[in-house]
Short mmCIF file of C-alpha atoms and ligand atoms in Angstrom, two decimals:
data_model
loop_
_atom_site.label_atom_id
_atom_site.label_comp_id
_atom_site.label_asym_id
_atom_site.label_seq_id
_atom_site.Cartn_x
_atom_site.Cartn_y
_atom_site.Cartn_z
CA MET P 4 -39.21 -18.04 -2.47
CA LEU P 5 -41.15 -18.27 0.81
CA THR P 6 -39.83 -16.47 3.72
CA MET P 7 -40.88 -15.95 7.27
CA ASP P 8 -42.92 -12.91 6.15
CA ASP P 9 -45.32 -15.28 4.38
CA ILE P 10 -45.88 -17.41 7.61
CA VAL P 11 -49.11 -16.53 9.41
CA ARG P 12 -48.77 -16.23 13.28
CA GLU P 13 -51.23 -17.26 16.09
CA GLY P 14 -54.08 -15.05 16.50
CA ASN P 15 -54.92 -15.12 12.71
CA PRO P 16 -58.18 -16.93 12.50
CA ILE P 17 -57.12 -19.09 9.52
CA LEU P 18 -54.98 -21.13 11.95
CA ARG P 19 -58.36 -22.21 13.84
CA ALA P 20 -60.28 -22.86 10.65
CA VAL P 21 -60.88 -26.22 9.12
CA ALA P 22 -59.18 -26.20 5.66
CA SER P 23 -60.92 -27.20 2.38
CA GLU P 24 -60.40 -30.38 0.62
CA VAL P 25 -58.49 -29.83 -2.69
CA MET P 26 -60.27 -31.04 -5.87
CA MET P 27 -58.28 -33.67 -7.57
CA PRO P 28 -56.47 -33.47 -9.89
CA PRO P 29 -54.71 -30.38 -8.50
CA THR P 30 -54.47 -27.16 -10.45
CA GLN P 31 -50.98 -25.96 -11.66
CA GLU P 32 -51.16 -23.38 -9.10
CA GLU P 33 -51.87 -25.66 -6.11
CA LYS P 34 -48.85 -27.79 -7.37
CA GLU P 35 -46.59 -24.85 -7.53
CA THR P 36 -47.76 -23.83 -3.95
CA LEU P 37 -46.92 -27.22 -2.57
CA LYS P 38 -43.49 -27.03 -4.25
CA LYS P 39 -42.78 -23.62 -2.71
CA MET P 40 -43.70 -25.10 0.75
CA ARG P 41 -41.32 -28.01 0.24
CA GLU P 42 -38.68 -25.48 -1.01
CA PHE P 43 -39.16 -23.48 2.13
CA LEU P 44 -38.37 -26.48 4.31
CA ILE P 45 -35.30 -27.41 2.29
CA ASN P 46 -34.12 -23.72 2.47
CA SER P 47 -34.91 -23.49 6.24
CA GLN P 48 -32.57 -26.54 6.90
CA ASP P 49 -29.68 -25.05 4.87
CA ASP P 50 -27.57 -23.05 7.28
CA GLU P 51 -26.41 -20.49 4.78
CA ILE P 52 -29.66 -19.95 3.16
CA ALA P 53 -31.47 -19.87 6.55
CA GLU P 54 -29.13 -17.35 7.96
CA LYS P 55 -29.21 -15.10 4.80
CA TYR P 56 -33.08 -14.93 4.76
CA LYS P 57 -33.40 -15.38 8.52
CA LEU P 58 -35.64 -18.59 8.15
CA ARG P 59 -36.72 -20.60 11.28
CA ALA P 60 -35.87 -24.27 10.61
CA GLY P 61 -38.91 -26.43 9.92
CA ILE P 62 -39.50 -30.11 9.17
CA GLY P 63 -43.14 -29.41 8.07
CA LEU P 64 -45.42 -26.81 6.72
CA ALA P 65 -49.15 -26.63 6.25
CA ALA P 66 -51.01 -24.41 3.70
CA PRO P 67 -52.93 -22.53 6.31
CA GLN P 68 -49.59 -21.24 7.65
CA ILE P 69 -49.13 -19.30 4.43
CA GLY P 70 -52.56 -17.99 4.37
CA ILE P 71 -54.04 -20.60 2.20
CA SER P 72 -57.04 -22.68 3.88
CA LYS P 73 -56.55 -25.80 1.67
CA ARG P 74 -55.60 -29.24 2.89
CA MET P 75 -51.97 -29.33 1.60
CA ILE P 76 -48.89 -30.11 3.63
CA ALA P 77 -45.29 -30.67 3.05
CA VAL P 78 -42.71 -32.65 5.25
CA TYR P 79 -39.03 -32.79 4.80
CA ILE P 80 -37.00 -34.90 7.23
CA PRO P 81 -33.50 -35.98 6.33
CA GLU P 82 -32.68 -39.25 8.11
CA GLU P 83 -29.44 -41.32 7.95
CA ASP P 84 -30.75 -43.83 5.26
CA LYS P 85 -33.55 -41.73 3.64
CA ILE P 86 -35.25 -38.36 3.35
CA HIS P 87 -38.95 -38.22 4.43
CA ASP P 88 -39.91 -36.04 1.45
CA TYR P 89 -43.81 -35.75 1.26
CA THR P 90 -45.82 -33.05 -0.58
CA LEU P 91 -49.62 -34.19 -0.13
CA PHE P 92 -53.03 -33.17 -0.83
CA ASN P 93 -55.97 -34.11 1.47
CA PRO P 94 -53.94 -36.19 3.96
CA LYS P 95 -55.93 -38.36 6.40
CA VAL P 96 -54.78 -40.66 9.21
CA ILE P 97 -56.74 -43.85 8.40
CA SER P 98 -55.45 -45.89 11.25
CA HIS P 99 -53.00 -45.59 14.17
CA SER P 100 -51.18 -47.49 16.92
CA VAL P 101 -52.61 -47.78 20.36
CA GLU P 102 -49.27 -46.73 21.60
CA ASN P 103 -48.50 -42.95 21.85
CA THR P 104 -45.19 -41.07 21.89
CA TYR P 105 -43.93 -37.53 22.41
CA LEU P 106 -40.81 -35.47 21.96
CA GLU P 107 -38.77 -35.04 25.00
CA GLY P 108 -38.13 -31.40 24.15
CA GLY P 109 -41.88 -30.71 23.29
CA GLU P 110 -42.86 -29.28 20.07
CA GLY P 111 -42.68 -25.75 18.54
CA CYS P 112 -44.36 -24.13 15.51
CA LEU P 113 -43.35 -21.61 12.81
CA SER P 114 -46.67 -19.85 13.51
CA VAL P 115 -45.93 -19.54 17.29
CA ASP P 116 -43.50 -16.99 18.22
CA ARG P 117 -43.00 -18.39 21.81
CA GLU P 118 -42.01 -21.47 23.71
CA VAL P 119 -44.85 -23.54 24.95
CA PRO P 120 -43.34 -26.27 27.24
CA GLY P 121 -44.83 -29.63 27.69
CA TYR P 122 -45.06 -33.14 26.16
CA VAL P 123 -47.40 -33.38 22.99
CA PRO P 124 -49.10 -36.80 22.97
CA ARG P 125 -48.89 -38.31 19.38
CA HIS P 126 -49.65 -41.65 17.95
CA ALA P 127 -46.47 -43.64 17.75
CA ARG P 128 -47.37 -45.09 14.23
CA VAL P 129 -49.84 -43.78 11.66
CA LYS P 130 -51.18 -44.92 8.27
CA VAL P 131 -52.03 -41.95 6.08
CA LYS P 132 -53.83 -41.84 2.93
CA ALA P 133 -53.39 -38.82 0.69
CA TYR P 134 -52.80 -37.69 -2.87
CA ASN P 135 -49.23 -36.88 -4.15
CA ILE P 136 -48.26 -33.80 -6.04
CA ASP P 137 -49.59 -35.37 -9.31
CA GLY P 138 -52.95 -36.17 -7.75
CA LYS P 139 -52.22 -39.93 -7.38
CA GLU P 140 -53.64 -41.67 -4.18
CA ILE P 141 -50.98 -43.03 -1.98
CA THR P 142 -50.70 -44.57 1.56
CA LEU P 143 -47.88 -43.89 4.01
CA LYS P 144 -46.98 -45.88 7.10
CA LEU P 145 -44.87 -43.61 9.34
CA LYS P 146 -43.22 -43.90 12.84
CA GLY P 147 -40.79 -41.87 14.79
CA LEU P 148 -40.40 -38.05 13.97
CA PRO P 149 -41.96 -38.35 10.50
CA ALA P 150 -45.13 -39.80 12.28
CA ILE P 151 -45.02 -36.89 14.73
CA ALA P 152 -44.48 -34.24 12.02
CA ILE P 153 -47.31 -35.44 9.80
CA GLN P 154 -49.78 -35.31 12.75
CA HIS P 155 -48.69 -31.94 13.60
CA GLU P 156 -49.20 -30.76 10.05
CA ILE P 157 -52.54 -32.60 9.58
CA ASP P 158 -53.75 -30.87 12.89
CA HIS P 159 -53.02 -27.48 11.15
CA LEU P 160 -55.55 -28.44 8.46
CA ASP P 161 -58.18 -28.95 11.34
CA GLY P 162 -57.38 -25.65 13.22
CA ILE P 163 -55.53 -27.58 15.88
CA MET P 164 -52.32 -26.19 17.48
CA PHE P 165 -49.55 -28.45 19.04
CA TYR P 166 -50.22 -26.89 22.48
CA ASP P 167 -53.88 -27.87 22.49
CA HIS P 168 -52.70 -31.44 23.14
CA ILE P 169 -50.49 -30.54 26.30
CA ASN P 170 -51.73 -31.59 29.63
CA LYS P 171 -52.91 -28.21 31.28
CA ALA P 172 -52.68 -29.56 34.72
CA ASP P 173 -49.16 -31.36 34.39
CA PRO P 174 -47.51 -30.44 31.03
CA PHE P 175 -44.66 -33.02 31.67
CA ALA P 176 -46.96 -35.67 32.76
CA ILE P 177 -46.04 -38.87 30.64
CA PRO P 178 -49.04 -39.46 28.24
CA ASP P 179 -51.02 -42.59 28.48
CA HIS P 180 -49.87 -45.63 26.32
CA CYS P 181 -46.26 -44.48 25.91
CA ALA P 182 -43.52 -47.10 25.64
CA THR P 183 -41.21 -47.23 28.54
CA ASN P 184 -37.77 -47.39 27.04
O1 SB7 J 209 -46.52 -26.74 11.17
C1 SB7 J 209 -45.18 -26.80 10.90
N1 SB7 J 209 -44.34 -26.09 11.90
O2 SB7 J 209 -45.02 -25.19 12.54
C2 SB7 J 209 -43.04 -26.19 11.99
C3 SB7 J 209 -42.58 -27.27 12.99
C4 SB7 J 209 -43.17 -28.59 12.81
C5 SB7 J 209 -42.91 -29.51 14.01
C6 SB7 J 209 -43.48 -30.87 13.85
C7 SB7 J 209 -43.22 -31.77 14.92
C8 SB7 J 209 -42.50 -31.52 15.97
C9 SB7 J 209 -42.06 -30.15 16.12
C10 SB7 J 209 -42.32 -29.28 15.19
NI1 NI J 210 -46.70 -25.85 13.04
#
């Protein structure tokens, strides 16, 4: 199983590299890696397992964070009515809302062992084209936390960290095009 020892930390150049497209269909090894990334997220959200193995809770993970510079991500977000459970190859935002959003509490990252305060502007809604674990092309339409998480993960594939988006002059300035309520 993956643990925090497998998570690359900021300063490692892999986190600033553009990851490589994965040739479809994926190899058995690439499928296994994606499954292990998803398993890490599920484990990290289980109080007993997380405590036992000292896992930081995560709702997403990108392959560069485990030292693999390939365009592979996992997102696992249990919500009231459904679990947003995505293991994706070559994800790409193909359209997005003009409206932006942000998390009141800011964002964090398993590869960043420090707090970086400030609002991280994200598209409120995104349409993502990707390949699922079997290499089948799929399209996802996401909003809310799943939309934020998938943008955070896709950024990792392009060497972008969440704090790159924070307004340096005023970290808590409300980003443009955010809904009022
Ligand atoms: O890249 C995954 N990661 O570092 C884990 C946390 C992901 C995350 C995504 C959206 C908002 C906050 C935190
Ligand atoms: Ni991250």
